[in-house]
Short mmCIF file of C-alpha atoms and ligand atoms in Angstrom, two decimals:
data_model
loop_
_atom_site.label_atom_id
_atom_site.label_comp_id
_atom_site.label_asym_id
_atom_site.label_seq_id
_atom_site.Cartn_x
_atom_site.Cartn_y
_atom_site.Cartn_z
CA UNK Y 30 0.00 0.00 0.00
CA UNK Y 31 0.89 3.76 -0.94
CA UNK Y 32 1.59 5.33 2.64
CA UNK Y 33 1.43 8.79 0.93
CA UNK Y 34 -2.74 9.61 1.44
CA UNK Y 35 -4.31 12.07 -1.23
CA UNK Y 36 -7.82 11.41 -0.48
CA UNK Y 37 -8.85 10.50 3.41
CA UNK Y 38 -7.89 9.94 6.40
CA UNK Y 39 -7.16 6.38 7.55
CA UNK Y 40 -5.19 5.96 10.75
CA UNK Y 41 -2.13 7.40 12.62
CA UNK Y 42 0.39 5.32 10.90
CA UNK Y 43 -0.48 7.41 7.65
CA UNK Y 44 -0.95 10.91 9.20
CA UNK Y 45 2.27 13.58 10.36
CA UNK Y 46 2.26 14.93 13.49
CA UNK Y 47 -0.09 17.68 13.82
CA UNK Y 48 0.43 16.44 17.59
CA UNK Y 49 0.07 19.49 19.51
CA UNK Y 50 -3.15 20.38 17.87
CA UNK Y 51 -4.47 17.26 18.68
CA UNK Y 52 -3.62 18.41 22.02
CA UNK Y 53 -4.99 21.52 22.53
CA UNK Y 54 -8.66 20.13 20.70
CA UNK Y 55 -8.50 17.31 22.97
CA UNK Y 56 -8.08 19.80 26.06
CA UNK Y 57 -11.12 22.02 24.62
CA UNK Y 58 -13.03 19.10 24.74
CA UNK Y 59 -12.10 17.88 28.05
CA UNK Y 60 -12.42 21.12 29.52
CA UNK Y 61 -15.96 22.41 28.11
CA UNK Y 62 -14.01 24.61 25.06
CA UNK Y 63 -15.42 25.00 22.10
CA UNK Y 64 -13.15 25.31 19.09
CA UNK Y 65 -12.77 27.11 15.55
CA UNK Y 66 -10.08 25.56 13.65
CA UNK Y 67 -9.33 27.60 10.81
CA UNK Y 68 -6.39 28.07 8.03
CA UNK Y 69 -5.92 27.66 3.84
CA UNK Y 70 -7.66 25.48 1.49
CA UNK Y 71 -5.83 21.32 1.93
CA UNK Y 72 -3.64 21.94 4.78
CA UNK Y 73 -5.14 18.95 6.58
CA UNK Y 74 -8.31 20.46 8.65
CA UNK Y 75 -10.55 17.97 7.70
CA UNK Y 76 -7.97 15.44 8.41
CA UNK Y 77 -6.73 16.45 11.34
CA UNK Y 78 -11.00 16.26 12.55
CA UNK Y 79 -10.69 12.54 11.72
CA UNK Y 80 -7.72 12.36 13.46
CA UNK Y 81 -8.98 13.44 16.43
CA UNK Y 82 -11.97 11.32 16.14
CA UNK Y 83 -9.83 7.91 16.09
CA UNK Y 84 -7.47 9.24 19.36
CA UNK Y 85 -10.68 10.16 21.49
CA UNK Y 86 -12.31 6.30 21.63
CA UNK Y 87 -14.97 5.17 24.14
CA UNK Y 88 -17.52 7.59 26.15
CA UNK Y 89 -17.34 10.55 22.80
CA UNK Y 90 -19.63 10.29 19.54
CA UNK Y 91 -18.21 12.82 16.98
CA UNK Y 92 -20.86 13.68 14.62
CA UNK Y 93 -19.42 15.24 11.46
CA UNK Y 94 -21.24 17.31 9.25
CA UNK Y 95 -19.85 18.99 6.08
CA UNK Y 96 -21.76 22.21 4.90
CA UNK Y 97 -20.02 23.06 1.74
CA UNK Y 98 -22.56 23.24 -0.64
CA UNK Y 99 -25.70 24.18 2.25
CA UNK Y 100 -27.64 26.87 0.69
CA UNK Y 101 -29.73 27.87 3.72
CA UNK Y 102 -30.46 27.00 7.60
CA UNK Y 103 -33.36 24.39 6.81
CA UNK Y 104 -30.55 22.09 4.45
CA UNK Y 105 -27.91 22.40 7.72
CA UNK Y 106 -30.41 20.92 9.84
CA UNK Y 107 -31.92 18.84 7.51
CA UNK Y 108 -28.11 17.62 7.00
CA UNK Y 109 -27.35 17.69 11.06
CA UNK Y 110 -30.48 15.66 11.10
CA UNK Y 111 -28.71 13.00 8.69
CA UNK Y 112 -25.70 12.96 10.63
CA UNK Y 113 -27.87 11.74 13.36
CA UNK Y 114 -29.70 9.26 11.57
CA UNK Y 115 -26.49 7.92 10.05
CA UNK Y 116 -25.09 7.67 13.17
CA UNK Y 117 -27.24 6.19 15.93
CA UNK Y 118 -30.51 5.54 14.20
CA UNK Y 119 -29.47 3.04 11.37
CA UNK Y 120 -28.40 0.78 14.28
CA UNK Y 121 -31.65 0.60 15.81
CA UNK Y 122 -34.76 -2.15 15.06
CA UNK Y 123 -37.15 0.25 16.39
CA UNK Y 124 -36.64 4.32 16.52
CA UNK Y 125 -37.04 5.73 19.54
CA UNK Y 126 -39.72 8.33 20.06
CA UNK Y 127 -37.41 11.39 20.71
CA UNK Y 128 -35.62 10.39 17.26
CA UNK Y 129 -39.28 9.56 15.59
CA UNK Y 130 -39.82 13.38 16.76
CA UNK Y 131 -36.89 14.82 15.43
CA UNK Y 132 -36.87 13.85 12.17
CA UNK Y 133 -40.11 14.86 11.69
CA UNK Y 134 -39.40 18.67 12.67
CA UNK Y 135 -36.88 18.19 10.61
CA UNK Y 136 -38.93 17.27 7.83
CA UNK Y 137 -36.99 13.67 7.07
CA UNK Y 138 -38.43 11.02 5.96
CA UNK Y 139 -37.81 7.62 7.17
CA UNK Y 140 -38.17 4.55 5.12
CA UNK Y 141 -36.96 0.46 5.27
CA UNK Y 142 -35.29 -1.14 2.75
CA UNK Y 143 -37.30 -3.88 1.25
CA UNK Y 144 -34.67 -6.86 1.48
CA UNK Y 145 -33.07 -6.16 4.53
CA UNK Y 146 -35.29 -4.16 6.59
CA UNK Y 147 -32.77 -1.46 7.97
CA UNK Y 148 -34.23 2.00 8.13
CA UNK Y 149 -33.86 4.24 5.31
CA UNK Y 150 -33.69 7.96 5.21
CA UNK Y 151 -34.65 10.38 2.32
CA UNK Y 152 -33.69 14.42 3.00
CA UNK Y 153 -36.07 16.42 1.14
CA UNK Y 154 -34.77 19.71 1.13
CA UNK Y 155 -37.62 21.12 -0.73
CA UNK Y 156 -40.13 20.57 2.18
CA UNK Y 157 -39.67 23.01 4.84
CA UNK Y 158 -38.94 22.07 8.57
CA UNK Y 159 -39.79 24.11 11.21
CA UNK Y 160 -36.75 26.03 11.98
CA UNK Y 161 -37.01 26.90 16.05
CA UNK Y 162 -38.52 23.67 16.80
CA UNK Y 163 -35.56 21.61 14.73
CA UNK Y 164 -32.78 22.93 16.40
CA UNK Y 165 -34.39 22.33 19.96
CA UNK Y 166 -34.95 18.67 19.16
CA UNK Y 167 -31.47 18.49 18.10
CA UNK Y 168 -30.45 20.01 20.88
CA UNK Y 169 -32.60 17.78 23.58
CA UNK Y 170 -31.40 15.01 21.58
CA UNK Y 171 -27.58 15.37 21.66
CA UNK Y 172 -27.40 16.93 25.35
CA UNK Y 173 -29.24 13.71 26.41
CA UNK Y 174 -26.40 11.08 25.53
CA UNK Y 175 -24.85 10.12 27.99
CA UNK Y 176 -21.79 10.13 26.02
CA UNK Y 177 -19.83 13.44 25.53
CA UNK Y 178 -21.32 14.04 22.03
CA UNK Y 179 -18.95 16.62 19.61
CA UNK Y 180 -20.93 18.02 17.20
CA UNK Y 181 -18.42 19.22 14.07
CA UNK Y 182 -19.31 21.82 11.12
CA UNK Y 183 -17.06 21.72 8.56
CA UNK Y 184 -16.85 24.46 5.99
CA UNK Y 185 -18.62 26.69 8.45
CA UNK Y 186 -18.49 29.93 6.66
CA UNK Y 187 -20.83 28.24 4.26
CA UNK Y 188 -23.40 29.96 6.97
CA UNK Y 189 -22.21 33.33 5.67
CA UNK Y 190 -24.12 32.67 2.16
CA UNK Y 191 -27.18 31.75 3.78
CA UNK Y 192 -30.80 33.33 2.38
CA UNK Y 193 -32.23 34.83 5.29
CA UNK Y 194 -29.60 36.47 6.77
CA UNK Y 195 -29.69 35.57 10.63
CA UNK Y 196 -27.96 31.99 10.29
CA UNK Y 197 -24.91 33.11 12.70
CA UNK Y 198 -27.32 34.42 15.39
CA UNK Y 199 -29.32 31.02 15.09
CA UNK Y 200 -26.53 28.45 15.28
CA UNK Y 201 -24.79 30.70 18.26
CA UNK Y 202 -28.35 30.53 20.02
CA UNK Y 203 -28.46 26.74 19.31
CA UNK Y 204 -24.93 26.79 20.99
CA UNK Y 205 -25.58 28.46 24.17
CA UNK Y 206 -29.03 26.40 24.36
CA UNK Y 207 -26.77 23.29 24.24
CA UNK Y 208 -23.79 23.88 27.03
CA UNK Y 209 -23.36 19.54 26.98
CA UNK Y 210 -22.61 19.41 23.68
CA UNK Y 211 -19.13 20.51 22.55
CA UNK Y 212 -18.77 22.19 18.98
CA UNK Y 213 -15.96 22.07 16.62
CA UNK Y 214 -16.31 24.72 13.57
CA UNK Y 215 -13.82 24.52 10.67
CA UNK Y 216 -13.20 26.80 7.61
CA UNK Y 217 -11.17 27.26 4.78
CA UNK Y 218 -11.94 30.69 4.63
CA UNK Y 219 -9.61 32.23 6.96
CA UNK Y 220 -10.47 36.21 6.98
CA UNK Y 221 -14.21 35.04 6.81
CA UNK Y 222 -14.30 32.60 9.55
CA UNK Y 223 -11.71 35.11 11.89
CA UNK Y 224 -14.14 37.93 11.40
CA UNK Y 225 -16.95 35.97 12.33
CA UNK Y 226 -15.42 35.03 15.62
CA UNK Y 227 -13.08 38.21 16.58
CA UNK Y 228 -15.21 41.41 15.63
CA UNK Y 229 -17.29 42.47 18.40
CA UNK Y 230 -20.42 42.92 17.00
CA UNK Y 231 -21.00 39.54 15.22
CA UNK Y 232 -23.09 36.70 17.50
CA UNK Y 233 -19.88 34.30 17.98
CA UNK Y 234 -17.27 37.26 19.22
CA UNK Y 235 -15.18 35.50 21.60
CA UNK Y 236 -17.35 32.26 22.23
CA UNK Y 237 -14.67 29.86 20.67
CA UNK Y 238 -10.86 29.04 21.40
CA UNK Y 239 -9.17 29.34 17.69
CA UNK Y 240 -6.73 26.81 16.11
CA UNK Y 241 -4.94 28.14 13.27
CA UNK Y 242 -3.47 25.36 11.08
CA UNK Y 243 -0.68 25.92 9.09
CA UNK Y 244 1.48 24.05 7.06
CA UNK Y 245 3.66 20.88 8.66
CA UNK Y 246 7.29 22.26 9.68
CA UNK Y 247 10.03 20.87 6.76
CA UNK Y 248 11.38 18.92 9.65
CA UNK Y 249 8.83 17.15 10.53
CA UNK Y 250 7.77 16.19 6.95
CA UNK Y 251 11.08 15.16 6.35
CA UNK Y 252 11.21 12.54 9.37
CA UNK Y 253 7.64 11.29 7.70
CA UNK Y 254 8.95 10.82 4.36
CA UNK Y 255 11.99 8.89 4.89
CA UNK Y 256 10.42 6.68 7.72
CA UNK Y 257 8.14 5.55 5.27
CA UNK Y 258 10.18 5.16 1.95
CA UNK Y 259 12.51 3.48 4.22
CA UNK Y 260 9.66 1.24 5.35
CA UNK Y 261 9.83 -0.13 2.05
CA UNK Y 262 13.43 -0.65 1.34
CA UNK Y 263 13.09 2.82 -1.09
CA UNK Y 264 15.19 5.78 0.00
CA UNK Y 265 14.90 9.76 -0.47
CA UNK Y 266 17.50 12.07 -0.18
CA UNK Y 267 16.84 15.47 2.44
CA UNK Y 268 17.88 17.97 -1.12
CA UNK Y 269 14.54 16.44 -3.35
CA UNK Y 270 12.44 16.72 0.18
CA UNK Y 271 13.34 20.82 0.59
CA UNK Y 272 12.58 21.06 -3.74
CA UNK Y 273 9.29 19.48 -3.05
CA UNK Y 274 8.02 21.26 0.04
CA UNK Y 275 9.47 24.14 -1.21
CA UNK Y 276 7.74 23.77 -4.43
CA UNK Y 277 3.82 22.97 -2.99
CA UNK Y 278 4.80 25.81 -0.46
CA UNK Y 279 4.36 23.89 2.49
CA UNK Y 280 1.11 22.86 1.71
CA UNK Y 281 0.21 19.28 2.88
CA UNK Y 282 -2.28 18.07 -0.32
CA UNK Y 283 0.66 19.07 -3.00
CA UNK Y 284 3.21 17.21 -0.52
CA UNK Y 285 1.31 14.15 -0.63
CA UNK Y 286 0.51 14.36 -4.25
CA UNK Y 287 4.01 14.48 -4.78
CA UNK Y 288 5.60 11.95 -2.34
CA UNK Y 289 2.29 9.49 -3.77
CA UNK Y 290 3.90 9.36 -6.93
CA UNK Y 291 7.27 9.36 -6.16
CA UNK Y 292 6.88 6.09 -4.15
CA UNK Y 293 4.97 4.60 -6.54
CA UNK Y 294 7.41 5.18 -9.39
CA UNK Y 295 10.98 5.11 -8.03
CA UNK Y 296 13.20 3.37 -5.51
CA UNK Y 297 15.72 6.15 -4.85
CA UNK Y 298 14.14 9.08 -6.73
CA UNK Y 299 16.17 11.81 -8.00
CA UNK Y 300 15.60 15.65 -9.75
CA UNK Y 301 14.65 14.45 -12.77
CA UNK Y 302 12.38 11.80 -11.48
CA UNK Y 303 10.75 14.51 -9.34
CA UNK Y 304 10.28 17.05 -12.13
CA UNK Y 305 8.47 14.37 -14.05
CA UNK Y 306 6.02 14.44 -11.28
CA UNK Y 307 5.35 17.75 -10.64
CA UNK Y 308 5.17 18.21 -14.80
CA UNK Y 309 2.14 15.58 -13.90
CA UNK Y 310 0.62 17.09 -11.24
CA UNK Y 311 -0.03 19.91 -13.35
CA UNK Y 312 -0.85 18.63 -15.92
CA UNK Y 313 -3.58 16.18 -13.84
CA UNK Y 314 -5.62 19.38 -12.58
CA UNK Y 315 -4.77 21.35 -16.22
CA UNK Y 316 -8.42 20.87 -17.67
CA UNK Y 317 -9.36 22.30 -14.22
CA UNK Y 318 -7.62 25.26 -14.57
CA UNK Y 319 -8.58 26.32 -18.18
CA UNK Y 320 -12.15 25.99 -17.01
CA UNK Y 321 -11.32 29.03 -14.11
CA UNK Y 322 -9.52 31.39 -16.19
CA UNK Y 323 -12.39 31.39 -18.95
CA UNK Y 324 -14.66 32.62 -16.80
CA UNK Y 325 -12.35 35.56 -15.77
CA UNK Y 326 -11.88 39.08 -17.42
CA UNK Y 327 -8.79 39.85 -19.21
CA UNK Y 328 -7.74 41.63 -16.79
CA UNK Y 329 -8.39 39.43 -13.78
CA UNK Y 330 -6.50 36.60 -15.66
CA UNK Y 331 -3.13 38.91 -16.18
CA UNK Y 332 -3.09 40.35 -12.73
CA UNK Y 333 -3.73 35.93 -11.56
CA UNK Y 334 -0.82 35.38 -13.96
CA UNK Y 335 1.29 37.99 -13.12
CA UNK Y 336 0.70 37.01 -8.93
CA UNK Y 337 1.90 33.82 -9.69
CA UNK Y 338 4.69 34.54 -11.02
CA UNK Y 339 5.82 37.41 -8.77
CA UNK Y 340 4.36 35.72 -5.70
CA UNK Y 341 4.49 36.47 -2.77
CA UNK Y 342 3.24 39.94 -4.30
CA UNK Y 343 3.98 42.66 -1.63
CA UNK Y 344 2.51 46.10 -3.66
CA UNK Y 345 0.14 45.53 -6.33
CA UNK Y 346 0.79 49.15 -6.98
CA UNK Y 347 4.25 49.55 -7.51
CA UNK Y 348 4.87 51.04 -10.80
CA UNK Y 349 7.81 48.29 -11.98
CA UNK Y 350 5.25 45.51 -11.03
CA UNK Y 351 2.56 46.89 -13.36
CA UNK Y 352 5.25 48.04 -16.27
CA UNK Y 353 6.85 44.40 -16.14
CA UNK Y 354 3.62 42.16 -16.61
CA UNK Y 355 1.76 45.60 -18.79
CA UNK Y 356 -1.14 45.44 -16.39
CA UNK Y 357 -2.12 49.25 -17.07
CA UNK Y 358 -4.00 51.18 -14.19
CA UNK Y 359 -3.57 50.85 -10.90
CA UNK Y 360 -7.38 51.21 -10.15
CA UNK Y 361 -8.68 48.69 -12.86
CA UNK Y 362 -5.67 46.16 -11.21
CA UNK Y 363 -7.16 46.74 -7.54
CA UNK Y 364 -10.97 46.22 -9.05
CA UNK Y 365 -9.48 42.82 -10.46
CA UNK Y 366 -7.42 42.05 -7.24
CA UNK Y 367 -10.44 42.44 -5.05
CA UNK Y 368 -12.47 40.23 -7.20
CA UNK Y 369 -9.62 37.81 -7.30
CA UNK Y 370 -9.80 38.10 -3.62
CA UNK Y 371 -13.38 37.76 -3.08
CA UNK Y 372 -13.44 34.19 -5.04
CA UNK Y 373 -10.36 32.74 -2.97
CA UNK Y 374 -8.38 32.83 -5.90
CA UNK Y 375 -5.60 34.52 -4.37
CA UNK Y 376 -4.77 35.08 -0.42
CA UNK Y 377 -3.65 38.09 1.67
CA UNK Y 378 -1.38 36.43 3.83
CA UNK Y 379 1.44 38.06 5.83
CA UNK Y 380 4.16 37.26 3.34
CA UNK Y 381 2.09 39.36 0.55
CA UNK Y 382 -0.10 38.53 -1.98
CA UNK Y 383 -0.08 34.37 -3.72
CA UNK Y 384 -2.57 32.16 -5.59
CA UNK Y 385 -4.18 30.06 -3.34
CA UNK Y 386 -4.03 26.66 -5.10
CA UNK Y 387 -0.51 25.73 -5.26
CA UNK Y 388 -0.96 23.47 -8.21
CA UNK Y 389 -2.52 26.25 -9.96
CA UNK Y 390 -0.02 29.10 -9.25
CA UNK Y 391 2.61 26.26 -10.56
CA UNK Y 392 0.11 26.14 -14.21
CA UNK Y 393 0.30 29.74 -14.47
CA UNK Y 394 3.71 30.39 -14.11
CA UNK Y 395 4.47 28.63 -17.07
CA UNK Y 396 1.97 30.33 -19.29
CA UNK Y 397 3.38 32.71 -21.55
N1 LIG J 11 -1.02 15.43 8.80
C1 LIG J 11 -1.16 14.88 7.60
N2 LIG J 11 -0.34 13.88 7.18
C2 LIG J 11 -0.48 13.33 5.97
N3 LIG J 11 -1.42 13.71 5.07
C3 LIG J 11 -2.28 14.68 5.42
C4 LIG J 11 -2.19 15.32 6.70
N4 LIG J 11 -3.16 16.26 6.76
C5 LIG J 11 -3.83 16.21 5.58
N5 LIG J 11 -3.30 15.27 4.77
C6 LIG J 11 -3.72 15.01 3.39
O1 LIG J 11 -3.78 16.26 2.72
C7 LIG J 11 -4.94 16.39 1.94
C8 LIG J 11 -5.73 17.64 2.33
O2 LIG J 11 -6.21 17.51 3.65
P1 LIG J 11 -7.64 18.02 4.14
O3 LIG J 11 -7.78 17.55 5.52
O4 LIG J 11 -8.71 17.64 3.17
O5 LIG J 11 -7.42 19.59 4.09
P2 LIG J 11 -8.44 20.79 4.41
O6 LIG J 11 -9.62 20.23 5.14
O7 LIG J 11 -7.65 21.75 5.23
O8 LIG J 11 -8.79 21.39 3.07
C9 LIG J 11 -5.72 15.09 2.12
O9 LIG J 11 -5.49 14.32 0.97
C10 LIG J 11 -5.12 14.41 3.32
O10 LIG J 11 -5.09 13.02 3.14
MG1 LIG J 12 -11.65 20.27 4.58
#
């Protein structure tokens, strides 16, 4: 087996470090926190989650719930309500009356399967549920196990997009209603999710602990990449480890991508061997990328160009930045930066401006 993971997570043996924020969610937990975990797009949020899942064993139920995608607060619930069935309900002969209850606020319907008899579930999320009453029965439900039940959202700032317009106000209330249960929020949109906790007049100003993730330390990667090419009687040397981290910048999906492909193909893999691979890992996500920069302006696409290639881009303004790439204005570059911005295309991050996707930024530098 391929000990380099690009999809999900499977145990410990397969998963670097990320120890001390293990730590500190385990401590939230213990200690009646709860947490935001927040950072870029495929750092390892998600997996660190299911990480924490497997180290926590007997006497916690983590119920994971993904919202990318939600379009309003009846579809989280409806989705929440899921979870639930998934995860206790599909065990049981019989549903209990508080569950029976539930799903019906929630407007689920519950079926059997024909052959085997387990229960079913359809989520209609054209039929409305009734919002207040939902989120109660949730609540009653999950604060009644006598397990410590962790309730995760996952792409939180989903809640941001939602019709209506009072979605933060309604999942803090269902929060505080729910002291028992502990909540774990995660979001790949940093500035998004960090205003919605930190600026004083939003609903969940200072009612989390937040866990910035960031990308693995080099040193620590390295120790994970040898142990397990080792494993296998293959061996990598520490100069192609610093080109590869150094060309994913850190981030943990590229690193994986890379290392995935390196096991598979050499035994001792060396620059050339490596180029080939990241020549492939561009090429893999290529059709991808055409398909963004057609729906971009002109403009847009030569200031995304020109950020990759510069990045990390500290003055979008500086006169030899627009001469050398012929962007023209400054204005009609900040109008396309902003837009850029606004669809996650590129990050503000301390260093300066960069394209979020690494894989991307990589495709663009090489267009002419
Ligand atoms: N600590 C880790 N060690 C090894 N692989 C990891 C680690 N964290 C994440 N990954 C891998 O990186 C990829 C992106 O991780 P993911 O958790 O989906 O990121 P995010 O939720 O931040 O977007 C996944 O393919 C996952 O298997
Ligand atoms: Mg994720």
């Amino acid at each position: 087996m391929n000990p380099f993971l690009v999809t999900s997570y499977i145990s410990e043996e397969f998963f670097c470090n990320r120890k001390e924020e293990t730590n500190k969610l385990k401590s939230n937990i213990k200690n009646g926190r709860n947490t935001v975990i927040y950072g870029w797009r495929r750092l390892g949020k998600t997996s660190l989650i299911k990480h924490l899942e497997s180290k926590l064993g007997k006497g916690y139920e983590v119920l994971y719930v993904d919202l990318l995608g939600t379009k309003n607060i009846d579809e989280a619930q409806k989705i929440i309500g899921k979870e639930i069935f998934n995860f206790y309900a599909k065990k049981l002969d019989a549903l209990p009356f508080n569950l029976q209850r539930l799903f019906s606020n929630l407007g689920l319907s519950i079926g059997f399967d024909q052959f085997s008899g387990t229960p079913e579930i359809s989520v209609n999320f054209s039929k409305e549920n009734n919002r207040t009453n939902s989120f109660e029965s949730i609540g009653e439900f999950l604060s009644n196990r006598k397990n410590q039940v962790i309730l995760v959202l996952d792409e939180f700032q989903e809640i941001n997009h939602y019709a209506g317009g009072n979605a933060e106000a309604l999942f803090r209330g269902f929060m505080q209603a729910n002291p028992k249960v502990r909540f774990i929020f995660s979001g790949s949109q940093r500035n998004l999710i960090q205003s919605m906790f930190l600026e004083r007049n939003r609903p969940f100003y200072k009612s989390c602990e937040l866990l910035l993730i960031e990308g693995i330390k080099l040193s620590e990667y390295s120790t994970f990449i040898k142990t397990h090419f080792q494993r296998n009687e293959k061996q990598i040397s520490q100069e192609i480890i610093d080109e590869l981290y150094d060309w994913s910048r850190g981030q943990t999906y590229c690193i994986q991508q890379i290392c995935n492909k390196l096991y598979d193909r050499n035994k001792k893999p060396d620059k050339p061997s490596l180029y080939n691979v990241q020549h492939d890992i561009v090429k893999q996500e290529a059709p991808i990328f055409s398909t963004i920069i057609n729906t971009l302006s002109n403009t847009q696409r030569n200031v995304l160009e020109a950020i990759a290639k510069e990045e990390p881009l500290l003055n979008q303004n500086a006169q030899s930045f627009l001469n050398k790439h012929k962007l023209g204005a400054a204005s009609s570059v900040n109008t396309a930066l902003k837009k850029l911005i606004a669809s996650e295309l590129v990050i503000k991050t301390e260093k300066g401006y960069m394209v979020h996707d690494v894989i991307f930024s990589q495709w663009l530098k090489k267009l002419i």
